[in-house]
Amino acid sequence: MSIIRSHVLVCGGTGCFSSGCKKVQAELHAALERHGLANEVRVVESGCFGFCKMGPIVMVYPEGAFYCQVMPEDAEELVKEHLLKGRVVERLLYKEPVTEESVALFNDIGFYKKQHRVALRNCGKINPESIEEYIAHDGYQALARAVTRMTPEEVIEEVKRSGLRGRGGGGFPVGRKWEFARVSKDSIKYVVCNADEGDPGAFMDRSILEGDPHSVIEAMAIAGYAIGASQGFVYVRAEYPIAVERLSIAIKQARETGLLGKNIFGTDFSFDVGIRLGAGAFVCGEETALMTSIEGHRGTPRPRPPYPAVKGLWGKPTLINNVETLANIPVILLHGPDHFASIGTEGSKGTKVFALAGNINNTGLVEVPMGTTLREIVYDIGGGIPGGKAFKACQTGGPSGGCLPAELLDTPVDYDSLIAAGSMMGSGGLIVMDEDTCMVDVARFFLEFTQDESCGKCVPCREGTKRMLEILERITKGQGEEGDIQLLEELAEVISKASLCGLGQTAPNPVLATLRFFRHEYEAHIRDRRCPAGVCQALLSYHIVAEKCKGCGLCKKVCPVEAISGELRQPHMIDKDKCIKCGACVAKCPFKAISR
Amino acid sequence: MEDRKCTGCNCQQGQDPRFEELAKVIEEYRDMEGALIMVLHKAQDIFGYLPEDVQKFVAQGLNLPLSEVYGVTTFYSYFSLKPRGKYRIAVCLGTACYVRGAAEIVSAIEKHLNIKVNDTSSDGRFTLEVSRCIGACGLAPVMTVNEDVYGRLTPDKIPEILNRYE
């Protein structure tokens, strides 16, 4: 057997896959062959490192050197310099945006410094397609401890003591949910993992499934033992092909190793897991709709109670937890509930993974202790707003959540503080918006989403969201009327009170939150027929600022309808009757002399 | 199996070998509870979309009313009842992509191919769709062309990318 002296981890998550990691892998293999290192250096495809913006990411162990935006043509240099001669390739290291200094080690990078990885502990560290690597990182030890040395009640007690709350959005105490399912009397029960991650802009569950699928399977088995179920289902989006594939491989390996199946660890506990694919319906992230979909029907929700813990899948008691929630379970059983509870705040224990995206320098996945402030996430980890633009708002909670303005940047992120501030935790999408974002348009965007995804079963959601969307469309088209804001608020109240499921109940939130913090923007659209951020096309009026215009004539050339006139080296003019508001002149003007 | 041979519906089942493949899939899933959605996924993999005769075939195979099958295929956006082009362009309209200008990408493609969203170009090459978040938010705005993913898009990159697909 040859001794492997170095491991090269190439991120194979969706972000890096999109940036071309497969070619990088192939080139690395080829370069290792050429230099005769193929027997001593191993290339491993790992899960997501979280720093998607800098992908494709390559890490070289044992040094822990962190290379980013590695292109296929860099493979030769990387192999020759680092792996053959032992010299770190400075050029490919991460550079801190402010100091321009290169950072060799992953833990020293600003993006990772403030993070605390619990749910993502193995992502980017192990090969997700190898059960051996998971086991080598303490995998399945928690399951072993649970089934051989603990009673189901003791397991539930530890989960309760940890203070873990549901990470999918609701924030319900996990231990209590398990207890409800435990006390329901039935010979058949189910454990369901909700991997129907539908919030646009949230992708932590996908990363966990892609980077550490065994942690979810292990946790499902522990849950099965605790509540007395022998069958589990993972309901996963069909839009996540890599996650589905890695999960299938992991289930197969667990079965072959005897960690799923009959008589696990020689006990009389048996458990198996199956995969069910979603088919592109946001409402199926709601637990009752999800179960209806697993049963093979149109995914419409049903009234609660009865809760799934009493009457769930095929009428049997069912425990539903989301991916990130489950990924925390093995850690709790392994290191003790008190250790877990020492992280975070009084009411929100542990960590939360956020998908940082939008107008921010460091996009990617970050995991921070509960109670970290939005400012720390946006500026210290996220590196601030690109292009010197000003921060305007950050959106949490997806289409069910709200936008928080700059004044609230010091809000700590935990379940209760976010709700108090007027938003919600949601599943962890955190979208940063800069000064060029129109908040009325953002509200319209989310309403369009929920309207489209409304399943149509109950009237307040089906009709109400449609009417709200119509009003918002009118406002963004410059046809807003006095009284529109009041009407929106009235509709919002009815929809949130009378809808059947969480989708409808929370659908008005983006409108209410933007009205709360950015009411003046609505008023500017309605009263002044003006879009302060310059986004709503119909409200734009282009004109050339004479003092700034040098008369270069570029705008005149680029205008498709010949609406711009003027002599060379003299300030130009835009004929508003001819202008079609295409924005071509603004993009072209080198002096930023055209305003809208 | 006899009754599945011909229903007099003018379909091409008799000659089309893809129906044999589908019959195998149905056989495999028949005993699974709630198999319909999984079978439809496979059927769409085989046929590219779900025309009426395929839905009828599935309904019969799983012993479900056609209305139930039709109800499911029309509920879920992943299933398509219309044939699609050789290359399926899906522009992500998740929040991150939206705030980074995905709407401009959609109009650039519409202009370049002279089609609207959910249409197929007249030469049958491209179908333009918009998709929900594909989770590549770090690269926003993003689109996929079949299996290929393109990130950090700007409207001027569109013609060059689409011209790669013959």
PDB file of C-alpha atoms in Angstrom, chain A residues 39-132:
ATOM      1  CA  ASN A  39       0.799   7.520  -5.951  1.00  0.00           C
ATOM      2  CA  GLU A  40       1.587   9.908  -3.149  1.00  0.00           C
ATOM      3  CA  VAL A  41      -0.882  12.731  -3.638  1.00  0.00           C
ATOM      4  CA  ARG A  42      -4.592  12.096  -3.701  1.00  0.00           C
ATOM      5  CA  VAL A  43      -7.182  14.366  -5.272  1.00  0.00           C
ATOM      6  CA  VAL A  44     -10.499  14.274  -3.421  1.00  0.00           C
ATOM      7  CA  GLU A  45     -13.762  15.844  -4.440  1.00  0.00           C
ATOM      8  CA  SER A  46     -15.147  17.394  -1.271  1.00  0.00           C
ATOM      9  CA  GLY A  47     -18.324  19.121  -0.232  1.00  0.00           C
ATOM     10  CA  CYS A  48     -18.913  22.844  -0.169  1.00  0.00           C
ATOM     11  CA  PHE A  49     -16.396  25.125   1.568  1.00  0.00           C
ATOM     12  CA  GLY A  50     -18.995  27.860   1.675  1.00  0.00           C
ATOM     13  CA  PHE A  51     -16.927  30.532  -0.029  1.00  0.00           C
ATOM     14  CA  CYS A  52     -18.766  30.113  -3.336  1.00  0.00           C
ATOM     15  CA  LYS A  53     -17.712  33.438  -4.739  1.00  0.00           C
ATOM     16  CA  MET A  54     -14.060  32.430  -4.784  1.00  0.00           C
ATOM     17  CA  GLY A  55     -14.714  29.074  -6.490  1.00  0.00           C
ATOM     18  CA  PRO A  56     -13.430  26.753  -7.723  1.00  0.00           C
ATOM     19  CA  ILE A  57     -11.704  26.257  -4.380  1.00  0.00           C
ATOM     20  CA  VAL A  58      -8.789  23.870  -3.884  1.00  0.00           C
ATOM     21  CA  MET A  59      -7.299  23.054  -0.513  1.00  0.00           C
ATOM     22  CA  VAL A  60      -4.017  21.277   0.010  1.00  0.00           C
ATOM     23  CA  TYR A  61      -3.542  19.258   3.187  1.00  0.00           C
ATOM     24  CA  PRO A  62      -1.698  18.713   5.516  1.00  0.00           C
ATOM     25  CA  GLU A  63      -0.682  22.373   5.234  1.00  0.00           C
ATOM     26  CA  GLY A  64      -4.271  23.582   4.855  1.00  0.00           C
ATOM     27  CA  ALA A  65      -3.343  25.978   2.053  1.00  0.00           C
ATOM     28  CA  PHE A  66      -6.439  27.608   0.608  1.00  0.00           C
ATOM     29  CA  TYR A  67      -6.386  28.338  -3.103  1.00  0.00           C
ATOM     30  CA  CYS A  68      -9.242  30.095  -4.804  1.00  0.00           C
ATOM     31  CA  GLN A  69     -10.565  30.746  -8.296  1.00  0.00           C
ATOM     32  CA  VAL A  70      -8.289  27.983  -9.531  1.00  0.00           C
ATOM     33  CA  MET A  71      -8.555  27.551 -13.290  1.00  0.00           C
ATOM     34  CA  PRO A  72      -7.705  24.346 -15.171  1.00  0.00           C
ATOM     35  CA  GLU A  73      -4.560  25.975 -16.535  1.00  0.00           C
ATOM     36  CA  ASP A  74      -3.334  26.648 -12.972  1.00  0.00           C
ATOM     37  CA  ALA A  75      -3.155  22.919 -12.197  1.00  0.00           C
ATOM     38  CA  GLU A  76       0.311  22.441 -13.651  1.00  0.00           C
ATOM     39  CA  GLU A  77       1.824  25.256 -11.599  1.00  0.00           C
ATOM     40  CA  LEU A  78       0.043  24.147  -8.456  1.00  0.00           C
ATOM     41  CA  VAL A  79       1.350  20.608  -8.770  1.00  0.00           C
ATOM     42  CA  LYS A  80       4.867  21.593  -9.804  1.00  0.00           C
ATOM     43  CA  GLU A  81       5.357  24.317  -7.222  1.00  0.00           C
ATOM     44  CA  HIS A  82       3.378  23.203  -4.207  1.00  0.00           C
ATOM     45  CA  LEU A  83       3.236  19.458  -4.425  1.00  0.00           C
ATOM     46  CA  LEU A  84       6.603  18.799  -6.020  1.00  0.00           C
ATOM     47  CA  LYS A  85       8.750  21.583  -4.602  1.00  0.00           C
ATOM     48  CA  GLY A  86       6.742  22.409  -1.500  1.00  0.00           C
ATOM     49  CA  ARG A  87       6.379  26.108  -2.286  1.00  0.00           C
ATOM     50  CA  VAL A  88       2.990  27.708  -1.784  1.00  0.00           C
ATOM     51  CA  VAL A  89       1.684  29.352  -4.938  1.00  0.00           C
ATOM     52  CA  GLU A  90       1.250  32.908  -3.717  1.00  0.00           C
ATOM     53  CA  ARG A  91      -0.634  34.013  -6.806  1.00  0.00           C
ATOM     54  CA  LEU A  92      -3.606  31.704  -6.169  1.00  0.00           C
ATOM     55  CA  LEU A  93      -4.014  32.387  -2.472  1.00  0.00           C
ATOM     56  CA  TYR A  94      -6.930  34.364  -1.137  1.00  0.00           C
ATOM     57  CA  LYS A  95      -6.279  38.081  -0.817  1.00  0.00           C
ATOM     58  CA  GLU A  96      -8.080  40.138   1.808  1.00  0.00           C
ATOM     59  CA  PRO A  97     -10.014  42.815  -0.103  1.00  0.00           C
ATOM     60  CA  VAL A  98      -8.847  45.760   2.029  1.00  0.00           C
ATOM     61  CA  THR A  99      -5.204  44.971   2.772  1.00  0.00           C
ATOM     62  CA  GLU A 100      -4.545  43.061  -0.476  1.00  0.00           C
ATOM     63  CA  GLU A 101      -2.472  40.702   1.654  1.00  0.00           C
ATOM     64  CA  SER A 102      -2.512  37.062   0.670  1.00  0.00           C
ATOM     65  CA  VAL A 103      -3.600  34.620   3.324  1.00  0.00           C
ATOM     66  CA  ALA A 104      -2.244  31.097   3.170  1.00  0.00           C
ATOM     67  CA  LEU A 105      -4.299  29.337   5.799  1.00  0.00           C
ATOM     68  CA  PHE A 106      -8.015  28.871   5.715  1.00  0.00           C
ATOM     69  CA  ASN A 107      -8.584  29.726   9.376  1.00  0.00           C
ATOM     70  CA  ASP A 108      -6.893  33.099   8.974  1.00  0.00           C
ATOM     71  CA  ILE A 109      -9.234  34.336   6.277  1.00  0.00           C
ATOM     72  CA  GLY A 110     -11.641  37.025   7.460  1.00  0.00           C
ATOM     73  CA  PHE A 111     -14.546  35.151   5.932  1.00  0.00           C
ATOM     74  CA  TYR A 112     -13.917  32.124   8.178  1.00  0.00           C
ATOM     75  CA  LYS A 113     -12.518  33.784  11.324  1.00  0.00           C
ATOM     76  CA  LYS A 114     -15.832  34.614  12.978  1.00  0.00           C
ATOM     77  CA  GLN A 115     -17.521  31.423  11.892  1.00  0.00           C
ATOM     78  CA  HIS A 116     -18.263  28.475  14.115  1.00  0.00           C
ATOM     79  CA  ARG A 117     -18.991  25.363  12.144  1.00  0.00           C
ATOM     80  CA  VAL A 118     -21.284  22.809  13.751  1.00  0.00           C
ATOM     81  CA  ALA A 119     -23.847  21.843  11.128  1.00  0.00           C
ATOM     82  CA  LEU A 120     -21.256  22.354   8.394  1.00  0.00           C
ATOM     83  CA  ARG A 121     -18.494  20.670  10.427  1.00  0.00           C
ATOM     84  CA  ASN A 122     -17.576  18.149   7.748  1.00  0.00           C
ATOM     85  CA  CYS A 123     -18.452  20.121   4.622  1.00  0.00           C
ATOM     86  CA  GLY A 124     -15.305  20.669   2.623  1.00  0.00           C
ATOM     87  CA  LYS A 125     -13.346  18.454   4.994  1.00  0.00           C
ATOM     88  CA  ILE A 126     -14.323  14.957   3.969  1.00  0.00           C
ATOM     89  CA  ASN A 127     -15.174  13.140   0.806  1.00  0.00           C
ATOM     90  CA  PRO A 128     -18.972  13.016   0.938  1.00  0.00           C
ATOM     91  CA  GLU A 129     -19.025   9.838  -1.134  1.00  0.00           C
ATOM     92  CA  SER A 130     -16.981   7.883   1.414  1.00  0.00           C
ATOM     93  CA  ILE A 131     -18.625   6.483   4.531  1.00  0.00           C
ATOM     94  CA  GLU A 132     -15.165   5.612   5.875  1.00  0.00           C
TER      95      GLU A 132
END
